XYZ file of C-alpha atoms in Angstrom:
771
model
C -26.542 -9.482 -9.274
C -24.000 -11.222 -7.023
C -20.555 -12.138 -8.342
C -19.668 -15.577 -6.982
C -17.469 -16.989 -9.735
C -15.195 -15.305 -12.275
C -13.227 -16.261 -15.381
C -10.117 -14.446 -16.598
C -9.051 -15.090 -20.186
C -5.420 -14.274 -20.817
C -2.757 -15.480 -18.375
C -0.177 -12.780 -18.983
C 1.145 -10.560 -16.217
C -2.085 -8.587 -15.846
C -4.563 -11.414 -16.403
C -2.802 -13.718 -13.956
C -2.490 -10.932 -11.393
C -6.194 -10.132 -11.661
C -7.069 -13.812 -11.213
C -4.853 -13.983 -8.116
C -6.506 -10.982 -6.550
C -9.993 -12.298 -7.209
C -8.863 -15.466 -5.413
C -7.633 -13.227 -2.561
C -11.277 -12.242 -2.127
C -12.193 -15.920 -1.689
C -13.848 -16.120 -5.115
C -13.254 -19.154 -7.403
C -11.756 -18.101 -10.729
C -10.913 -19.832 -13.995
C -7.678 -18.724 -15.686
C -7.624 -19.594 -19.395
C -5.155 -19.003 -22.195
C -4.316 -20.400 -25.626
C -2.842 -23.845 -26.258
C 0.850 -23.467 -27.171
C 1.883 -25.004 -30.460
C 2.967 -28.656 -30.098
C 2.458 -28.459 -26.315
C 2.347 -31.708 -24.367
C 0.494 -29.847 -21.604
C -2.377 -27.905 -23.150
C -2.833 -25.853 -19.950
C 0.845 -24.975 -19.637
C 0.487 -21.209 -20.032
C -2.094 -20.848 -17.265
C -0.347 -23.362 -14.999
C 3.031 -21.679 -15.369
C 1.390 -18.315 -14.688
C 0.037 -19.620 -11.366
C 3.458 -21.038 -10.499
C 5.025 -17.613 -11.142
C 2.369 -15.942 -9.036
C 3.280 -18.168 -6.097
C 6.915 -17.022 -6.350
C 6.205 -13.372 -7.123
C 7.659 -10.553 -5.016
C 5.772 -8.626 -3.893
C 3.415 -11.549 -3.361
C 0.399 -11.748 -5.657
C -1.563 -14.008 -3.311
C -2.421 -12.821 0.193
C -1.989 -16.428 1.305
C -0.536 -19.304 -0.677
C -3.721 -21.325 -0.073
C -5.694 -18.880 -2.220
C -3.947 -20.306 -5.280
C -6.226 -23.318 -4.905
C -9.144 -21.118 -5.971
C -7.561 -20.522 -9.396
C -8.356 -23.284 -11.899
C -6.061 -23.299 -14.971
C -7.345 -24.221 -18.399
C -7.241 -23.297 -22.079
C -9.723 -21.632 -24.432
C -9.853 -24.575 -26.861
C -10.910 -27.225 -24.353
C -12.432 -25.256 -21.508
C -14.139 -22.142 -22.855
C -17.483 -23.713 -21.966
C -16.520 -23.258 -18.287
C -17.509 -19.598 -18.602
C -21.125 -20.730 -18.893
C -21.404 -20.836 -15.100
C -19.541 -17.636 -14.142
C -20.924 -14.226 -13.281
C -18.094 -12.131 -14.706
C -15.637 -12.771 -17.535
C -12.553 -10.540 -17.712
C -10.720 -10.494 -21.029
C -6.992 -9.733 -20.794
C -5.661 -10.961 -24.157
C -3.467 -9.195 -26.713
C -4.304 -5.551 -27.457
C -5.630 -6.472 -30.887
C -9.289 -5.598 -31.630
C -9.719 -8.461 -34.091
C -8.484 -11.078 -31.612
C -10.652 -9.618 -28.874
C -13.798 -9.509 -30.980
C -13.354 -13.087 -32.135
C -13.290 -14.091 -28.478
C -16.251 -11.854 -27.619
C -18.489 -13.556 -30.178
C -17.753 -16.924 -28.622
C -18.366 -15.607 -25.131
C -21.649 -13.999 -26.129
C -22.918 -17.411 -27.228
C -21.664 -19.360 -24.203
C -22.249 -17.010 -21.255
C -25.535 -16.700 -19.428
C -27.593 -13.635 -20.413
C -26.840 -11.957 -17.074
C -23.059 -12.512 -17.194
C -20.898 -9.396 -17.356
C -18.095 -9.421 -19.938
C -15.358 -6.822 -19.593
C -11.955 -5.988 -21.033
C -8.885 -4.991 -19.045
C -7.586 -2.926 -21.968
C -5.706 0.255 -21.186
C -5.373 1.525 -24.743
C -8.399 0.533 -26.846
C -11.652 2.518 -26.641
C -14.921 0.756 -25.919
C -16.501 2.025 -29.116
C -13.806 0.217 -31.123
C -14.151 -3.011 -29.151
C -17.932 -3.106 -29.629
C -17.983 -2.022 -33.286
C -20.138 -4.412 -35.343
C -20.883 -6.487 -32.244
C -24.500 -7.590 -31.583
C -26.694 -5.663 -29.179
C -26.769 -8.658 -26.820
C -23.050 -8.199 -26.355
C -23.050 -4.390 -26.064
C -25.605 -4.599 -23.240
C -23.341 -6.783 -21.089
C -19.955 -5.280 -21.978
C -17.736 -2.654 -20.343
C -14.064 -1.904 -19.707
C -12.656 -2.669 -16.248
C -9.081 -1.415 -16.254
C -6.995 -2.707 -13.333
C -3.623 -1.188 -12.514
C -0.480 -3.256 -12.039
C 0.087 -5.004 -9.677
C -3.656 -5.729 -9.276
C -3.385 -6.734 -5.622
C -1.758 -3.516 -4.481
C -3.031 -0.752 -6.776
C -6.419 0.410 -5.538
C -7.682 2.072 -8.712
C -10.194 0.411 -11.044
C -11.196 2.490 -14.067
C -14.692 1.749 -15.344
C -15.865 2.620 -18.847
C -19.375 1.691 -19.928
C -21.233 2.258 -23.160
C -24.654 3.770 -23.807
C -26.081 0.245 -24.140
C -24.391 -1.274 -21.072
C -26.983 -2.411 -18.534
C -26.676 -0.149 -15.451
C -27.222 -3.028 -13.007
C -24.069 -4.752 -14.316
C -22.013 -1.602 -13.787
C -23.419 -1.297 -10.264
C -22.683 -4.943 -9.517
C -19.048 -4.844 -10.627
C -18.452 -1.524 -8.845
C -19.892 -2.899 -5.595
C -17.939 -6.154 -5.909
C -14.692 -4.320 -6.657
C -15.264 -2.082 -3.646
C -16.158 -4.614 -0.958
C -14.402 -7.770 -2.223
C -11.358 -6.481 -4.103
C -10.674 -3.318 -2.123
C -10.831 -1.122 -5.221
C -12.081 2.420 -5.588
C -13.856 2.529 -8.936
C -13.612 5.699 -10.994
C -16.018 6.270 -13.852
C -14.121 7.371 -16.961
C -15.189 8.658 -20.338
C -14.413 6.488 -23.360
C -11.280 8.426 -24.307
C -7.697 7.305 -25.074
C -5.799 6.227 -21.960
C -8.903 6.951 -19.870
C -7.779 9.055 -16.850
C -4.732 7.504 -15.207
C -2.631 6.760 -18.266
C -3.726 9.832 -20.234
C -2.267 12.039 -17.506
C 0.361 9.666 -16.119
C 2.059 8.889 -19.426
C 1.992 12.571 -20.372
C 3.708 13.382 -17.052
C 6.319 10.636 -17.539
C 7.087 11.818 -21.070
C 7.412 15.416 -19.876
C 9.852 14.318 -17.181
C 11.895 12.134 -19.510
C 12.278 14.734 -22.249
C 12.863 17.672 -19.907
C 15.544 15.837 -17.892
C 17.454 15.032 -21.088
C 17.056 18.620 -22.311
C 18.343 20.148 -19.049
C 21.180 17.655 -18.580
C 19.964 16.262 -15.252
C 20.912 12.914 -13.807
C 18.120 10.381 -13.292
C 18.676 10.658 -9.512
C 18.247 14.441 -9.640
C 15.091 14.213 -11.716
C 13.530 11.552 -9.479
C 14.359 13.463 -6.287
C 12.965 16.743 -7.635
C 9.757 15.181 -8.920
C 8.949 13.063 -5.861
C 9.056 14.266 -2.252
C 8.236 17.992 -2.788
C 4.992 17.065 -4.538
C 3.934 13.942 -2.654
C 4.924 11.600 -5.473
C 6.553 8.208 -4.700
C 10.360 8.204 -4.601
C 10.443 6.216 -7.855
C 9.818 9.588 -9.474
C 9.991 9.561 -13.269
C 12.756 7.119 -14.131
C 12.192 4.619 -11.340
C 8.554 4.364 -12.420
C 9.473 3.941 -16.088
C 11.723 1.041 -15.071
C 8.868 -0.457 -13.084
C 6.318 -0.099 -15.893
C 8.691 -1.419 -18.544
C 10.258 0.757 -21.213
C 9.103 -1.557 -23.989
C 5.451 -0.823 -23.188
C 5.787 2.925 -23.655
C 6.170 2.893 -27.490
C 2.948 0.890 -27.808
C 1.079 3.355 -25.601
C 2.521 6.341 -27.445
C 1.633 4.776 -30.780
C -1.939 4.278 -29.654
C -2.162 7.856 -28.419
C -0.799 9.172 -31.702
C -3.518 7.415 -33.648
C -6.382 8.057 -31.246
C -5.923 11.690 -30.195
C -6.857 14.667 -32.377
C -3.856 16.442 -33.835
C -4.458 19.583 -31.745
C -4.126 17.614 -28.489
C -1.143 18.753 -26.393
C -0.126 15.134 -25.829
C 1.500 15.141 -29.271
C 4.032 17.709 -28.044
C 5.599 15.064 -25.798
C 4.885 12.046 -27.989
C 8.462 11.411 -29.035
C 10.771 8.588 -28.037
C 14.418 9.648 -27.556
C 17.094 7.647 -29.449
C 18.696 6.781 -26.096
C 15.576 4.907 -24.972
C 15.171 3.195 -28.336
C 18.729 1.881 -27.971
C 18.061 0.732 -24.410
C 15.056 -1.307 -25.522
C 16.932 -2.822 -28.445
C 19.702 -3.956 -26.090
C 17.301 -5.499 -23.573
C 17.375 -2.681 -21.023
C 13.603 -2.574 -20.645
C 13.498 -1.913 -16.908
C 13.205 -4.214 -13.910
C 11.900 -7.105 -15.993
C 14.924 -6.868 -18.328
C 18.646 -6.370 -17.769
C 17.884 -3.090 -16.065
C 16.708 0.267 -17.308
C 17.555 3.776 -16.214
C 18.751 2.004 -13.068
C 20.382 -1.425 -12.945
C 22.178 -3.733 -10.530
C 25.648 -4.642 -11.788
C 27.959 -7.325 -10.403
C 31.281 -5.689 -9.494
C 34.000 -7.477 -7.516
C 31.480 -9.932 -6.163
C 29.089 -7.173 -5.059
C 25.871 -5.993 -6.644
C 26.218 -2.277 -7.245
C 23.312 -0.016 -8.156
C 24.095 1.964 -11.289
C 22.236 4.573 -13.308
C 22.439 5.577 -16.935
C 23.908 8.860 -18.096
C 21.093 10.470 -20.117
C 23.588 12.213 -22.358
C 26.115 9.455 -23.137
C 24.109 6.275 -22.517
C 26.826 4.863 -20.273
C 26.236 3.450 -16.791
C 27.884 4.704 -13.628
C 27.474 4.017 -9.874
C 24.225 5.543 -8.725
C 24.670 8.465 -6.367
C 21.822 9.440 -4.078
C 20.650 12.993 -4.525
C 18.776 15.089 -1.996
C 17.511 18.619 -2.451
C 19.523 21.141 -0.412
C 16.253 22.445 1.051
C 13.003 20.471 0.943
C 10.108 22.834 0.083
C 7.103 22.057 2.300
C 4.990 25.165 2.771
C 3.135 26.947 -0.007
C 5.624 29.829 0.036
C 8.579 27.437 -0.118
C 7.034 25.581 -3.068
C 6.510 28.826 -4.948
C 10.092 29.927 -4.324
C 11.329 26.536 -5.495
C 9.213 26.577 -8.657
C 10.358 30.138 -9.407
C 14.068 29.345 -9.162
C 16.358 29.706 -12.165
C 18.656 26.699 -11.727
C 18.146 23.517 -13.761
C 16.408 21.645 -10.953
C 13.830 24.374 -10.383
C 13.207 24.833 -14.101
C 12.755 21.068 -14.458
C 10.208 21.009 -11.633
C 8.249 23.957 -13.046
C 8.206 22.747 -16.634
C 7.111 19.202 -15.816
C 4.601 20.180 -13.159
C 3.063 23.158 -14.943
C 2.710 21.307 -18.243
C 1.085 18.352 -16.504
C -1.318 20.503 -14.486
C -2.295 22.648 -17.462
C -2.888 19.573 -19.613
C -4.934 17.910 -16.880
C -7.106 20.978 -16.313
C -7.779 21.186 -20.057
C -9.131 17.599 -20.090
C -12.183 18.286 -17.912
C -14.900 17.276 -18.883
C -13.402 15.284 -21.772
C -12.035 12.448 -19.641
C -14.213 12.740 -16.505
C -17.173 14.708 -15.224
C -15.391 16.271 -12.264
C -11.997 16.951 -10.724
C -12.536 14.462 -7.872
C -12.485 11.534 -10.314
C -9.181 12.738 -11.774
C -7.548 13.294 -8.380
C -8.757 9.897 -7.166
C -7.397 8.178 -10.277
C -3.932 9.706 -9.937
C -3.716 9.102 -6.184
C -4.802 5.471 -6.408
C -3.359 4.584 -9.818
C 0.024 6.290 -9.440
C 0.277 6.538 -5.633
C 0.407 10.328 -5.652
C -0.311 11.843 -2.235
C -2.131 14.725 -3.920
C -4.095 14.620 -7.155
C -3.348 17.234 -9.850
C -6.110 19.586 -8.684
C -5.136 19.130 -5.044
C -1.584 20.044 -6.083
C -2.900 23.198 -7.750
C -4.548 24.203 -4.482
C -1.349 23.364 -2.611
C 0.616 25.727 -4.868
C -2.192 28.293 -5.124
C -4.432 28.564 -8.185
C -4.185 32.351 -8.453
C -0.373 32.285 -8.259
C -0.247 29.483 -10.820
C -2.521 31.346 -13.266
C -0.547 34.575 -12.892
C 2.642 32.667 -13.664
C 1.077 31.177 -16.820
C -0.045 34.623 -17.989
C 3.414 36.056 -17.336
C 4.818 33.335 -19.607
C 2.175 34.011 -22.300
C 0.675 30.554 -21.867
C -2.970 29.642 -22.261
C -5.008 29.341 -19.062
C -7.477 26.429 -19.002
C -11.072 27.688 -18.527
C -11.411 25.637 -15.349
C -8.713 27.779 -13.698
C -9.729 31.168 -15.099
C -11.626 32.228 -11.948
C -8.420 31.794 -9.891
C -10.542 30.304 -7.096
C -9.476 27.319 -5.019
C -10.623 24.019 -6.473
C -11.527 22.548 -3.083
C -12.811 24.157 0.099
C -14.249 23.141 3.452
C -17.758 24.371 4.157
C -19.691 23.536 7.345
C -17.230 20.770 8.168
C -17.528 19.112 4.766
C -15.140 19.092 1.827
C -16.461 20.421 -1.468
C -15.079 20.785 -4.989
C -15.679 23.242 -7.785
C -17.815 21.985 -10.674
C -17.758 23.067 -14.317
C -20.169 25.928 -13.652
C -17.946 27.354 -10.924
C -20.181 26.246 -8.068
C -19.011 24.064 -5.178
C -20.435 20.588 -4.660
C -19.991 18.397 -1.583
C -17.587 15.477 -2.026
C -19.829 12.428 -1.571
C -18.712 9.271 0.217
C -20.049 5.836 -0.600
C -22.260 4.302 2.072
C -20.079 2.411 4.532
C -17.051 4.671 4.033
C -15.779 6.624 7.042
C -12.511 8.549 6.820
C -10.685 10.093 9.737
C -9.707 12.969 7.442
C -13.408 13.857 7.156
C -13.885 13.639 10.924
C -11.050 16.137 11.379
C -12.872 18.686 9.201
C -16.040 18.592 11.286
C -14.722 19.178 14.825
C -11.489 19.724 16.785
C -9.676 16.884 18.504
C -10.921 15.813 21.915
C -7.306 15.451 23.095
C -4.041 16.041 21.266
C -0.292 16.444 21.562
C 2.537 16.438 18.967
C 2.458 12.638 18.546
C -1.188 11.598 18.897
C -4.803 12.790 18.989
C -8.203 11.561 20.148
C -11.236 12.127 17.909
C -14.986 11.697 18.332
C -16.394 9.277 15.736
C -19.941 9.667 17.006
C -22.255 7.074 18.579
C -20.080 6.995 21.699
C -16.932 5.777 19.911
C -13.606 7.607 20.111
C -10.638 7.164 17.779
C -7.016 7.298 18.932
C -4.669 8.406 16.149
C -0.868 8.353 16.046
C 0.622 11.005 13.733
C 4.369 11.255 14.309
C 6.810 10.381 11.496
C 5.987 6.791 10.446
C 3.651 6.932 13.486
C 6.532 5.900 15.722
C 5.730 5.796 19.432
C 7.339 8.016 22.060
C 6.530 9.342 25.527
C 3.952 11.741 24.049
C 2.229 8.854 22.284
C 2.091 6.835 25.488
C 0.835 9.826 27.465
C -2.014 10.369 25.006
C -2.971 6.683 25.237
C -3.251 6.977 29.024
C -5.197 10.232 28.782
C -7.497 8.642 26.209
C -8.237 5.713 28.522
C -9.354 8.151 31.234
C -11.369 10.270 28.768
C -13.182 7.323 27.205
C -14.061 6.004 30.685
C -16.174 9.092 31.319
C -17.278 10.395 27.911
C -17.410 7.440 25.507
C -18.357 3.767 25.389
C -15.608 2.347 23.121
C -12.235 3.157 21.563
C -10.825 2.482 18.094
C -7.093 2.868 17.382
C -6.600 3.913 13.745
C -5.041 6.420 11.369
C -5.414 7.308 7.687
C -1.669 7.097 6.997
C 0.043 4.474 4.863
C 1.318 2.706 7.990
C -0.285 2.057 11.369
C 2.986 2.324 13.318
C 6.623 1.472 12.671
C 7.168 0.917 16.419
C 9.054 2.827 19.074
C 11.009 5.982 18.234
C 14.510 4.523 18.034
C 16.214 7.911 17.768
C 15.208 8.704 21.352
C 16.468 5.308 22.480
C 19.858 5.834 20.813
C 20.210 9.214 22.505
C 19.606 7.603 25.896
C 22.169 4.873 25.134
C 24.816 7.429 24.167
C 24.141 9.255 27.407
C 24.139 5.903 29.286
C 20.893 7.096 30.794
C 19.685 3.650 31.826
C 17.041 4.986 34.232
C 15.462 6.814 31.255
C 15.412 3.591 29.235
C 13.879 1.720 32.165
C 11.268 4.451 32.529
C 10.421 4.236 28.812
C 9.865 0.475 29.012
C 7.859 0.660 32.239
C 5.718 3.465 30.848
C 4.965 1.419 27.737
C 4.125 -1.668 29.764
C 1.859 0.210 32.150
C 0.173 2.077 29.307
C -0.587 -1.042 27.294
C -1.817 -2.859 30.406
C -4.155 0.062 31.140
C -5.474 -0.233 27.592
C -5.963 -4.000 27.908
C -7.902 -3.775 31.160
C -9.872 -0.600 30.385
C -13.592 -0.871 31.280
C -14.604 -0.448 27.627
C -13.865 -2.341 24.401
C -10.769 -1.371 22.422
C -10.558 -2.253 18.726
C -7.362 -1.879 16.689
C -7.872 -0.882 13.042
C -4.428 -1.184 11.420
C -3.240 -1.060 7.839
C 0.240 -1.173 6.338
C 3.133 -1.646 8.736
C 2.420 -2.502 12.374
C 5.862 -3.345 13.721
C 7.424 -3.660 17.163
C 5.532 -1.377 19.534
C 2.850 -0.913 16.883
C 2.266 -4.662 16.893
C 2.359 -4.761 20.700
C -0.468 -2.264 21.084
C -2.619 -4.376 18.764
C -1.899 -7.466 20.860
C -3.395 -5.626 23.859
C -6.664 -4.749 22.069
C -9.913 -6.657 22.669
C -10.356 -7.134 18.931
C -8.817 -6.123 15.613
C -10.415 -5.108 12.339
C -7.474 -5.133 9.937
C -7.040 -3.903 6.408
C -6.183 -6.814 4.118
C -2.769 -5.259 3.491
C -1.425 -5.604 7.028
C 2.276 -6.268 7.570
C 2.545 -6.987 11.274
C 5.326 -8.441 13.399
C 7.532 -8.218 16.485
C 10.797 -7.208 14.818
C 12.829 -5.952 17.773
C 15.591 -8.557 17.369
C 16.547 -6.801 14.137
C 17.799 -3.879 16.219
C 19.317 -6.044 18.932
C 16.375 -5.998 21.345
C 13.396 -8.063 22.452
C 9.784 -6.826 22.662
C 9.555 -4.876 25.910
C 6.020 -3.449 26.023
C 4.272 -6.753 26.630
C 4.736 -8.189 23.160
C 6.426 -11.380 24.373
C 3.790 -11.800 27.088
C 0.781 -11.360 24.776
C 2.134 -13.273 21.788
C 3.182 -16.197 23.999
C -0.313 -16.205 25.553
C -1.894 -16.522 22.113
C 0.159 -19.596 21.288
C -0.352 -21.199 24.712
C -4.133 -20.741 24.332
C -4.206 -21.854 20.683
C -6.741 -24.705 20.477
C -4.859 -26.676 17.800
C -1.506 -26.518 19.607
C -0.041 -29.922 20.578
C -0.101 -30.695 24.321
C 2.240 -29.067 26.804
C 3.692 -25.545 26.751
C 6.797 -26.258 24.657
C 5.138 -26.218 21.184
C 3.636 -22.788 21.915
C 6.900 -21.485 23.356
C 8.773 -22.792 20.310
C 6.360 -21.086 17.878
C 6.626 -17.764 19.706
C 10.434 -18.117 19.901
C 10.716 -18.779 16.165
C 8.390 -15.959 15.086
C 9.889 -13.318 17.369
C 13.459 -14.592 17.016
C 13.316 -14.542 13.216
C 11.513 -11.162 13.224
C 8.824 -12.629 11.000
C 6.336 -10.185 9.490
C 3.035 -11.136 7.881
C 2.660 -10.343 4.175
C -1.080 -9.811 4.585
C -3.832 -9.881 7.184
C -4.615 -13.442 6.085
C -1.052 -14.484 6.978
C -1.325 -12.512 10.228
C -4.204 -14.781 11.226
C -2.125 -17.866 10.523
C 0.711 -16.399 12.608
C -1.744 -15.595 15.462
C -1.113 -11.856 15.342
C -4.837 -11.788 14.548
C -7.347 -14.081 16.210
C -9.944 -16.204 14.450
C -12.645 -13.685 15.402
C -10.748 -10.627 14.156
C -12.079 -9.123 10.939
C -10.419 -8.259 7.628
C -11.555 -5.342 5.463
C -10.534 -5.356 1.799
C -11.187 -1.668 1.092
C -9.096 0.629 3.281
C -11.737 3.372 3.038
C -14.176 1.070 4.852
C -11.774 0.068 7.608
C -12.695 2.734 10.154
C -16.452 2.201 9.707
C -15.999 -1.561 10.096
C -13.882 -1.094 13.217
C -16.401 1.309 14.728
C -19.211 -1.178 14.082
C -17.145 -3.958 15.700
C -16.513 -1.771 18.753
C -20.216 -0.984 19.129
C -21.077 -4.691 18.958
C -18.749 -5.302 21.902
C -20.243 -2.582 24.116
C -23.370 -4.338 25.514
C -22.350 -6.278 28.611
C -18.644 -5.638 28.051
C -16.288 -6.927 30.729
C -12.474 -6.497 30.639
C -10.490 -9.719 30.109
C -9.349 -11.748 33.090
C -5.636 -11.555 33.845
C -3.587 -14.383 32.381
C -1.308 -16.826 34.173
C 1.578 -18.710 32.576
C 2.711 -22.208 33.470
C 6.174 -22.272 31.947
C 8.951 -24.905 32.168
C 11.717 -22.494 33.103
C 15.258 -23.885 32.823
C 14.228 -27.046 30.958
C 12.629 -24.979 28.181
C 15.631 -22.650 28.178
C 17.947 -25.644 27.714
C 15.935 -26.869 24.723
C 16.051 -23.433 23.108
C 19.793 -23.140 23.808
C 20.306 -26.330 21.798
C 18.285 -24.867 18.922
C 20.268 -21.622 19.087
C 23.573 -23.513 19.029
C 22.462 -25.596 16.027
C 21.478 -22.464 14.107
C 24.853 -20.879 14.910
C 26.782 -23.972 13.784
C 24.751 -24.040 10.557
C 25.736 -20.429 9.878
C 22.117 -19.225 9.969
C 22.602 -16.755 12.823
C 25.460 -14.471 13.864
C 27.327 -14.222 17.163
C 25.159 -11.339 18.282
C 22.008 -13.143 17.175
C 22.989 -15.769 19.744
C 23.130 -13.143 22.502
C 19.695 -11.748 21.598
C 18.164 -15.204 21.192
C 19.360 -16.253 24.628
C 17.691 -13.252 26.207
C 14.479 -13.963 24.284
C 14.613 -17.608 25.361
C 14.936 -16.521 28.976
C 11.731 -14.450 28.697
C 9.647 -17.069 26.889
C 10.769 -19.952 29.120
C 9.840 -18.074 32.285
C 13.400 -17.573 33.517
C 14.164 -19.522 36.690
C 10.500 -20.396 37.361
C 9.029 -23.764 38.332
C 6.265 -25.104 36.086
C 4.168 -25.897 39.163
C 4.094 -22.205 40.140
C 2.282 -20.140 37.469
C 3.723 -16.763 36.574
C 1.633 -13.600 36.432
C 1.603 -11.032 33.647
C 3.748 -8.786 35.841
C 6.309 -11.584 36.110
C 6.537 -11.801 32.305
C 6.771 -8.018 32.026
C 9.676 -7.989 34.482
C 11.457 -10.641 32.408
C 10.951 -8.506 29.287
C 12.282 -5.435 31.104
C 15.395 -7.216 32.382
C 16.193 -8.675 28.953
C 15.678 -5.276 27.304
C 17.893 -3.470 29.825
C 20.625 -6.086 29.386
C 20.632 -5.848 25.601
C 20.384 -2.072 25.399
C 23.737 -1.825 27.200
C 25.545 -4.052 24.682
C 27.682 -2.540 21.885
C 26.081 -4.921 19.392
C 22.656 -3.416 19.987
C 23.901 0.149 19.576
C 25.583 -0.855 16.305
C 22.321 -2.337 15.000
C 20.255 0.671 16.049
C 22.629 3.207 14.488
C 22.945 1.199 11.269
C 19.174 0.998 10.834
C 18.695 4.707 11.497
C 21.489 5.586 9.060
C 20.735 3.186 6.207
C 17.191 1.958 6.799
C 18.514 -1.595 6.602
C 19.193 -4.144 9.380
C 22.758 -4.993 10.415
C 23.776 -8.618 10.890
C 26.622 -8.380 13.393
């Protein structure tokens, strides 16, 4: 069964978001909802939902044009549309009677082979299918997306005994390859996996923080970084989810779970939170929540609520005095007697004990649970991975010392995961270890690292053997920033691949491909006025990237997440790119008072000058490059990156990040037969006449108040590079000429106080300075 057209019924936040993401996959989708009472426009709910999606931040659509694939309608006039779709997703009110009334209509209208699923997160499948005909039960399952559907990779699947296996296979395959989801098979139990554990954890954190008198900042700091949990922690995540949703979930859990279930111990809603909801403080979608932005003296000030008094006060950042990283440090931290340590132990131990007690009730194995929590809640480690990180034996001994029950799964005290013969395995319910299986077409660098040592490595980068003659260059510094070690490893890799491999892929498993050059090193050189060191850094980068571009083998970039500044520049020097759909790429150097110096101006300008649909003459291409680099524009997706020419028309996009490396390797192998390095480029640029035109544009922007005084300085240097400096249009410039212009502009700007101010402000606050 192929899924080529979809219908989503219910245009609320989740339904509309699901429809948008299906459109992101290039699939036509109908979005239907009820007809509002006395409405002049019978499709108003669905149409307004699409309008909101187009304005949403973060963006729901990967490109605004994808909205055209969503057709709005209503269930009174247009329900017959579902007769030609392959999958109908129901996302209406969490009311079984309303859902079943809809299901009966769908069962009569849909083709016999059409899958019907519910996006419910609270109602069990057995309740939804009660008293429904067999024809419906055979085509029905639960497909629970997480919010926001575009960005959260988890899809929980629940099927019934009667559900046709081929439909489950079809939706799992479609979700994987088209929607970028990792599907986890769940048992038909309350909250499935993610919310059963996640809501329990949130409730533990909420109640324990109030009990111990912590601030929300303290609780979020303690519960995030030490355990690989996003910095939203407990209270930031509650604000994001919406406080008004929690009572409904808790109410459902109270009714659905047996009275001996440990969830009931945390199933209480504090009076403080009840008051917050009543007063409209429901989180980010309301007036605020545990955190809020308050207008004070014309400034928006971040405030947080006092968990004891209910009053708001300016939010004060909190950082742990010592960040526990190693196993010993974590154990010391969890054993401490102050309020922060006791909070961490109580919340974490209760959550891990509860989770371990739920196997096999909610899932057949621990891998499904860890996958659900990593992808559904963005945890770096799943609960069972966290247990291994702390040490199962130590954890069990601590439980025994506190006279607490030890879940049977942990009784052996053995590690829950281990590496055997270069492969990762997990413990099953019988105590034996089973190999963690990967879906066909999935290749992870983390698995490669288990099977053999690096071919080359230094503190900032490594080279790995992917097999079949393909090597993989990985950056692994903080945020994968690039320094002299990174550049050295690139050059060494070029020489190694020349002799021992046939192609190179540049990729890493981290959240971000590369945040660009290591600015801390640059600031140190500026303070020391070590201009020769700065010049050496720029020349090394230029020479390294040129060596990569003209290597006698194909080079394929495989980025995901952020690819900024120098990270973008290295991609521009690759023969081809296979990008993850969530690629945020751009030349952002002007934000720190600089211009791209490692060939970014040269390569990006070349793309626009060679763009087939560019109007005649060089100026339109120069103007496009000037605007994109000068405004530090960053793509909001790989689809936008293609429109901005950071990706070419022949570059590929992979929806599922787990498939990215395999797709990039395959692309590299396709380029190997008969590969020849690219011919060097020449640039016919107008020189001073182009510079004069850009100076006029810069002056107009300054007079309009759209750029600052120092923006003018940076823009003038950028204009000098892109125009070709003092060149004559009849005498083409070489790549080396453009690189020299980049170097001169960079060295000029790096010696200006305005650039140092921008660099230091970004490193201190993480935010750009407009000086």
